[in-house]
């Protein structure tokens, strides 16, 4: 078992991903972590403090999940990048579904609470830098332009699959078409 703080944050992610923002309470996190009442509030005095810590924790967990995928396949071209993105999408809606649902719940909440928005921008900058490196490995000549196009599409595909699950979910063809088109597109001068 990890340290108590991370156990509480992982339990908060489970509660958030399973019950949404309205279900997230200190008491429910304590119960999900199997810890005595008051444990969560001892570490995170306010709900805002808990949410800000959850943002850091899910960013670390997602980065770890993405690194595990890349350990198996580093993208060396648009088609391979599309394969990695497909694997990431399956991972996000499958074994890490609750983590992904928690991320989307917090993204929506950030639209209402600027303090969360600031935290997401910080963790998002690290994710963006990571993805830019993947794009360069895959042969991108303009990752600043291409990254938002690809990742925003990927985010939408994953969100749609979470909301309306399809047993035959396979975004590989669309992702391959998108990545190939984005890599081949020239910016008009």
mmCIF file of C-alpha atoms in Angstrom:
data_model
loop_
_atom_site.group_PDB
_atom_site.id
_atom_site.type_symbol
_atom_site.label_atom_id
_atom_site.label_comp_id
_atom_site.label_asym_id
_atom_site.label_seq_id
_atom_site.Cartn_x
_atom_site.Cartn_y
_atom_site.Cartn_z
ATOM 1 C CA UNK A 1 0.000 0.000 0.000
ATOM 2 C CA UNK A 2 1.236 3.506 -0.829
ATOM 3 C CA UNK A 3 1.342 6.481 1.440
ATOM 4 C CA UNK A 4 -1.876 7.666 3.063
ATOM 5 C CA UNK A 5 -2.062 10.918 1.067
ATOM 6 C CA UNK A 6 -1.891 9.057 -2.259
ATOM 7 C CA UNK A 7 -4.349 6.441 -0.984
ATOM 8 C CA UNK A 8 -6.792 9.232 -0.218
ATOM 9 C CA UNK A 9 -6.230 10.888 -3.600
ATOM 10 C CA UNK A 10 -6.680 7.586 -5.427
ATOM 11 C CA UNK A 11 -9.898 7.020 -3.480
ATOM 12 C CA UNK A 12 -11.023 10.563 -4.386
ATOM 13 C CA UNK A 13 -10.394 9.766 -8.052
ATOM 14 C CA UNK A 14 -12.490 6.607 -7.711
ATOM 15 C CA UNK A 15 -15.327 8.536 -6.049
ATOM 16 C CA UNK A 16 -15.131 11.346 -8.594
ATOM 17 C CA UNK A 17 -14.978 8.973 -11.560
ATOM 18 C CA UNK A 18 -17.783 6.830 -10.180
ATOM 19 C CA UNK A 19 -20.145 9.439 -8.749
ATOM 20 C CA UNK A 20 -19.215 12.726 -10.382
ATOM 21 C CA UNK A 21 -18.459 16.045 -8.780
ATOM 22 C CA UNK A 22 -21.559 16.054 -6.575
ATOM 23 C CA UNK A 23 -20.571 12.707 -5.068
ATOM 24 C CA UNK A 24 -17.137 13.899 -3.971
ATOM 25 C CA UNK A 25 -17.111 14.458 -0.206
ATOM 26 C CA UNK A 26 -14.460 13.957 2.432
ATOM 27 C CA UNK A 27 -16.619 11.302 4.071
ATOM 28 C CA UNK A 28 -17.039 9.318 0.846
ATOM 29 C CA UNK A 29 -13.303 9.502 0.175
ATOM 30 C CA UNK A 30 -12.592 8.153 3.689
ATOM 31 C CA UNK A 31 -14.978 5.254 3.073
ATOM 32 C CA UNK A 32 -13.545 4.502 -0.387
ATOM 33 C CA UNK A 33 -10.015 4.508 1.039
ATOM 34 C CA UNK A 34 -11.077 2.292 3.944
ATOM 35 C CA UNK A 35 -9.752 4.846 6.400
ATOM 36 C CA UNK A 36 -11.287 6.309 9.567
ATOM 37 C CA UNK A 37 -13.680 9.235 9.261
ATOM 38 C CA UNK A 38 -11.795 12.524 9.212
ATOM 39 C CA UNK A 39 -8.718 11.150 7.439
ATOM 40 C CA UNK A 40 -9.387 13.028 4.214
ATOM 41 C CA UNK A 41 -10.166 16.318 5.937
ATOM 42 C CA UNK A 42 -6.965 15.989 7.992
ATOM 43 C CA UNK A 43 -4.945 15.977 4.764
ATOM 44 C CA UNK A 44 -7.149 18.280 2.692
ATOM 45 C CA UNK A 45 -9.017 20.786 4.851
ATOM 46 C CA UNK A 46 -11.301 22.020 2.089
ATOM 47 C CA UNK A 47 -12.919 20.491 -0.955
ATOM 48 C CA UNK A 48 -10.935 22.923 -3.116
ATOM 49 C CA UNK A 49 -7.675 21.688 -1.576
ATOM 50 C CA UNK A 50 -8.753 18.125 -2.275
ATOM 51 C CA UNK A 51 -9.617 18.919 -5.892
ATOM 52 C CA UNK A 52 -6.323 20.691 -6.510
ATOM 53 C CA UNK A 53 -4.422 17.704 -5.116
ATOM 54 C CA UNK A 54 -6.543 15.322 -7.206
ATOM 55 C CA UNK A 55 -5.527 17.241 -10.352
ATOM 56 C CA UNK A 56 -1.853 16.626 -9.575
ATOM 57 C CA UNK A 57 -2.472 12.975 -8.726
ATOM 58 C CA UNK A 58 -4.462 12.124 -11.845
ATOM 59 C CA UNK A 59 -1.894 13.915 -14.008
ATOM 60 C CA UNK A 60 0.840 11.746 -12.457
ATOM 61 C CA UNK A 61 -1.214 8.585 -12.915
ATOM 62 C CA UNK A 62 -2.085 9.412 -16.522
ATOM 63 C CA UNK A 63 1.543 10.201 -17.325
ATOM 64 C CA UNK A 64 2.539 6.844 -15.824
ATOM 65 C CA UNK A 65 -0.109 5.073 -17.930
ATOM 66 C CA UNK A 66 1.036 6.833 -21.113
ATOM 67 C CA UNK A 67 4.683 6.057 -20.385
ATOM 68 C CA UNK A 68 3.800 2.376 -19.980
ATOM 69 C CA UNK A 69 2.205 2.422 -23.442
ATOM 70 C CA UNK A 70 5.211 4.181 -24.966
ATOM 71 C CA UNK A 71 7.595 1.671 -23.413
ATOM 72 C CA UNK A 72 6.021 -0.866 -25.761
ATOM 73 C CA UNK A 73 5.877 1.309 -28.871
ATOM 74 C CA UNK A 74 7.575 4.632 -29.585
ATOM 75 C CA UNK A 75 5.840 6.297 -32.571
ATOM 76 C CA UNK A 76 8.115 6.711 -35.597
ATOM 77 C CA UNK A 77 5.700 8.116 -38.140
ATOM 78 C CA UNK A 78 2.082 9.216 -38.411
ATOM 79 C CA UNK A 79 0.648 5.688 -38.654
ATOM 80 C CA UNK A 80 2.525 4.550 -35.552
ATOM 81 C CA UNK A 81 1.440 7.683 -33.685
ATOM 82 C CA UNK A 82 -2.175 6.883 -34.601
ATOM 83 C CA UNK A 83 -1.674 3.345 -33.255
ATOM 84 C CA UNK A 84 -0.330 4.709 -29.964
ATOM 85 C CA UNK A 85 -3.237 7.161 -29.728
ATOM 86 C CA UNK A 86 -5.674 4.315 -30.406
ATOM 87 C CA UNK A 87 -4.091 2.248 -27.659
ATOM 88 C CA UNK A 88 -4.271 5.257 -25.314
ATOM 89 C CA UNK A 89 -7.970 5.721 -26.163
ATOM 90 C CA UNK A 90 -8.738 2.066 -25.429
ATOM 91 C CA UNK A 91 -6.789 2.356 -22.190
ATOM 92 C CA UNK A 92 -8.610 5.563 -21.202
ATOM 93 C CA UNK A 93 -12.106 4.105 -21.739
ATOM 94 C CA UNK A 94 -11.243 0.598 -20.559
ATOM 95 C CA UNK A 95 -8.953 -0.199 -17.635
ATOM 96 C CA UNK A 96 -8.554 3.491 -16.690
ATOM 97 C CA UNK A 97 -12.171 4.522 -17.301
ATOM 98 C CA UNK A 98 -12.719 5.854 -13.777
ATOM 99 C CA UNK A 99 -9.518 7.917 -13.912
ATOM 100 C CA UNK A 100 -10.589 9.386 -17.262
ATOM 101 C CA UNK A 101 -14.100 10.156 -16.000
ATOM 102 C CA UNK A 102 -12.546 11.942 -13.016
ATOM 103 C CA UNK A 103 -10.404 14.032 -15.373
ATOM 104 C CA UNK A 104 -13.401 15.071 -17.455
ATOM 105 C CA UNK A 105 -15.415 15.914 -14.330
ATOM 106 C CA UNK A 106 -12.607 18.203 -13.188
ATOM 107 C CA UNK A 107 -12.284 19.764 -16.645
ATOM 108 C CA UNK A 108 -15.951 20.756 -16.476
ATOM 109 C CA UNK A 109 -15.545 22.038 -12.902
ATOM 110 C CA UNK A 110 -12.565 24.157 -14.009
ATOM 111 C CA UNK A 111 -14.941 26.084 -16.244
ATOM 112 C CA UNK A 112 -16.599 27.311 -13.053
ATOM 113 C CA UNK A 113 -13.659 27.563 -10.628
ATOM 114 C CA UNK A 114 -10.622 29.575 -11.779
ATOM 115 C CA UNK A 115 -8.324 28.071 -9.124
ATOM 116 C CA UNK A 116 -8.785 24.632 -10.687
ATOM 117 C CA UNK A 117 -8.253 26.113 -14.124
ATOM 118 C CA UNK A 118 -4.852 27.421 -13.054
ATOM 119 C CA UNK A 119 -3.857 24.010 -11.678
ATOM 120 C CA UNK A 120 -5.040 22.271 -14.871
ATOM 121 C CA UNK A 121 -3.038 24.690 -17.009
ATOM 122 C CA UNK A 122 0.083 23.788 -15.027
ATOM 123 C CA UNK A 123 -0.405 20.033 -15.279
ATOM 124 C CA UNK A 124 -1.622 20.404 -18.874
ATOM 125 C CA UNK A 125 1.588 22.209 -19.840
ATOM 126 C CA UNK A 126 3.557 19.153 -18.712
ATOM 127 C CA UNK A 127 1.292 16.859 -20.742
ATOM 128 C CA UNK A 128 1.591 19.147 -23.773
ATOM 129 C CA UNK A 129 5.387 19.109 -23.580
ATOM 130 C CA UNK A 130 5.302 15.336 -23.387
ATOM 131 C CA UNK A 131 2.981 15.066 -26.399
ATOM 132 C CA UNK A 132 5.114 17.522 -28.399
ATOM 133 C CA UNK A 133 8.077 15.167 -27.916
ATOM 134 C CA UNK A 134 5.957 12.279 -29.252
ATOM 135 C CA UNK A 135 5.008 14.344 -32.283
ATOM 136 C CA UNK A 136 8.651 15.147 -33.012
ATOM 137 C CA UNK A 137 9.522 11.436 -32.733
ATOM 138 C CA UNK A 138 6.725 10.691 -35.190
ATOM 139 C CA UNK A 139 8.160 13.203 -37.676
ATOM 140 C CA UNK A 140 6.118 16.317 -37.014
ATOM 141 C CA UNK A 141 7.574 19.481 -38.471
ATOM 142 C CA UNK A 142 5.063 21.749 -36.717
ATOM 143 C CA UNK A 143 4.076 20.269 -33.334
ATOM 144 C CA UNK A 144 2.804 23.620 -32.023
ATOM 145 C CA UNK A 145 0.079 23.617 -34.683
ATOM 146 C CA UNK A 146 -0.478 19.878 -34.913
ATOM 147 C CA UNK A 147 -0.701 18.971 -31.213
ATOM 148 C CA UNK A 148 -3.949 20.834 -30.465
ATOM 149 C CA UNK A 149 -5.637 19.439 -33.569
ATOM 150 C CA UNK A 150 -4.776 15.848 -32.730
ATOM 151 C CA UNK A 151 -5.235 15.960 -28.966
ATOM 152 C CA UNK A 152 -8.505 17.892 -29.096
ATOM 153 C CA UNK A 153 -9.891 15.314 -31.520
ATOM 154 C CA UNK A 154 -8.621 12.471 -29.309
ATOM 155 C CA UNK A 155 -10.206 14.095 -26.261
ATOM 156 C CA UNK A 156 -13.538 14.306 -28.066
ATOM 157 C CA UNK A 157 -13.391 10.684 -29.240
ATOM 158 C CA UNK A 158 -12.677 9.495 -25.690
ATOM 159 C CA UNK A 159 -15.381 11.722 -24.196
ATOM 160 C CA UNK A 160 -17.943 10.434 -26.673
ATOM 161 C CA UNK A 161 -17.030 6.814 -25.930
ATOM 162 C CA UNK A 162 -17.328 7.439 -22.192
ATOM 163 C CA UNK A 163 -20.754 9.035 -22.622
ATOM 164 C CA UNK A 164 -22.123 6.628 -25.238
ATOM 165 C CA UNK A 165 -20.115 3.381 -25.032
ATOM 166 C CA UNK A 166 -19.904 1.332 -28.203
ATOM 167 C CA UNK A 167 -18.946 -2.336 -27.742
ATOM 168 C CA UNK A 168 -17.167 -2.163 -31.114
ATOM 169 C CA UNK A 169 -15.205 1.012 -30.226
ATOM 170 C CA UNK A 170 -12.251 1.294 -32.593
ATOM 171 C CA UNK A 171 -11.039 4.810 -33.416
ATOM 172 C CA UNK A 172 -7.947 3.543 -35.277
ATOM 173 C CA UNK A 173 -9.167 4.349 -38.803
ATOM 174 C CA UNK A 174 -10.283 7.866 -37.884
ATOM 175 C CA UNK A 175 -7.123 8.576 -35.884
ATOM 176 C CA UNK A 176 -4.917 7.293 -38.690
ATOM 177 C CA UNK A 177 -6.758 9.487 -41.213
ATOM 178 C CA UNK A 178 -6.563 12.503 -38.939
ATOM 179 C CA UNK A 179 -2.886 12.167 -37.999
ATOM 180 C CA UNK A 180 -1.879 11.481 -41.611
ATOM 181 C CA UNK A 181 -3.848 14.489 -42.849
ATOM 182 C CA UNK A 182 -2.548 16.794 -40.109
ATOM 183 C CA UNK A 183 1.050 15.729 -40.717
ATOM 184 C CA UNK A 184 0.642 16.175 -44.468
ATOM 185 C CA UNK A 185 -1.176 19.508 -44.324
ATOM 186 C CA UNK A 186 0.802 22.615 -45.083
ATOM 187 C CA UNK A 187 -0.032 25.864 -43.338
ATOM 188 C CA UNK A 188 -1.303 28.400 -45.899
ATOM 189 C CA UNK A 189 1.008 31.370 -46.347
#
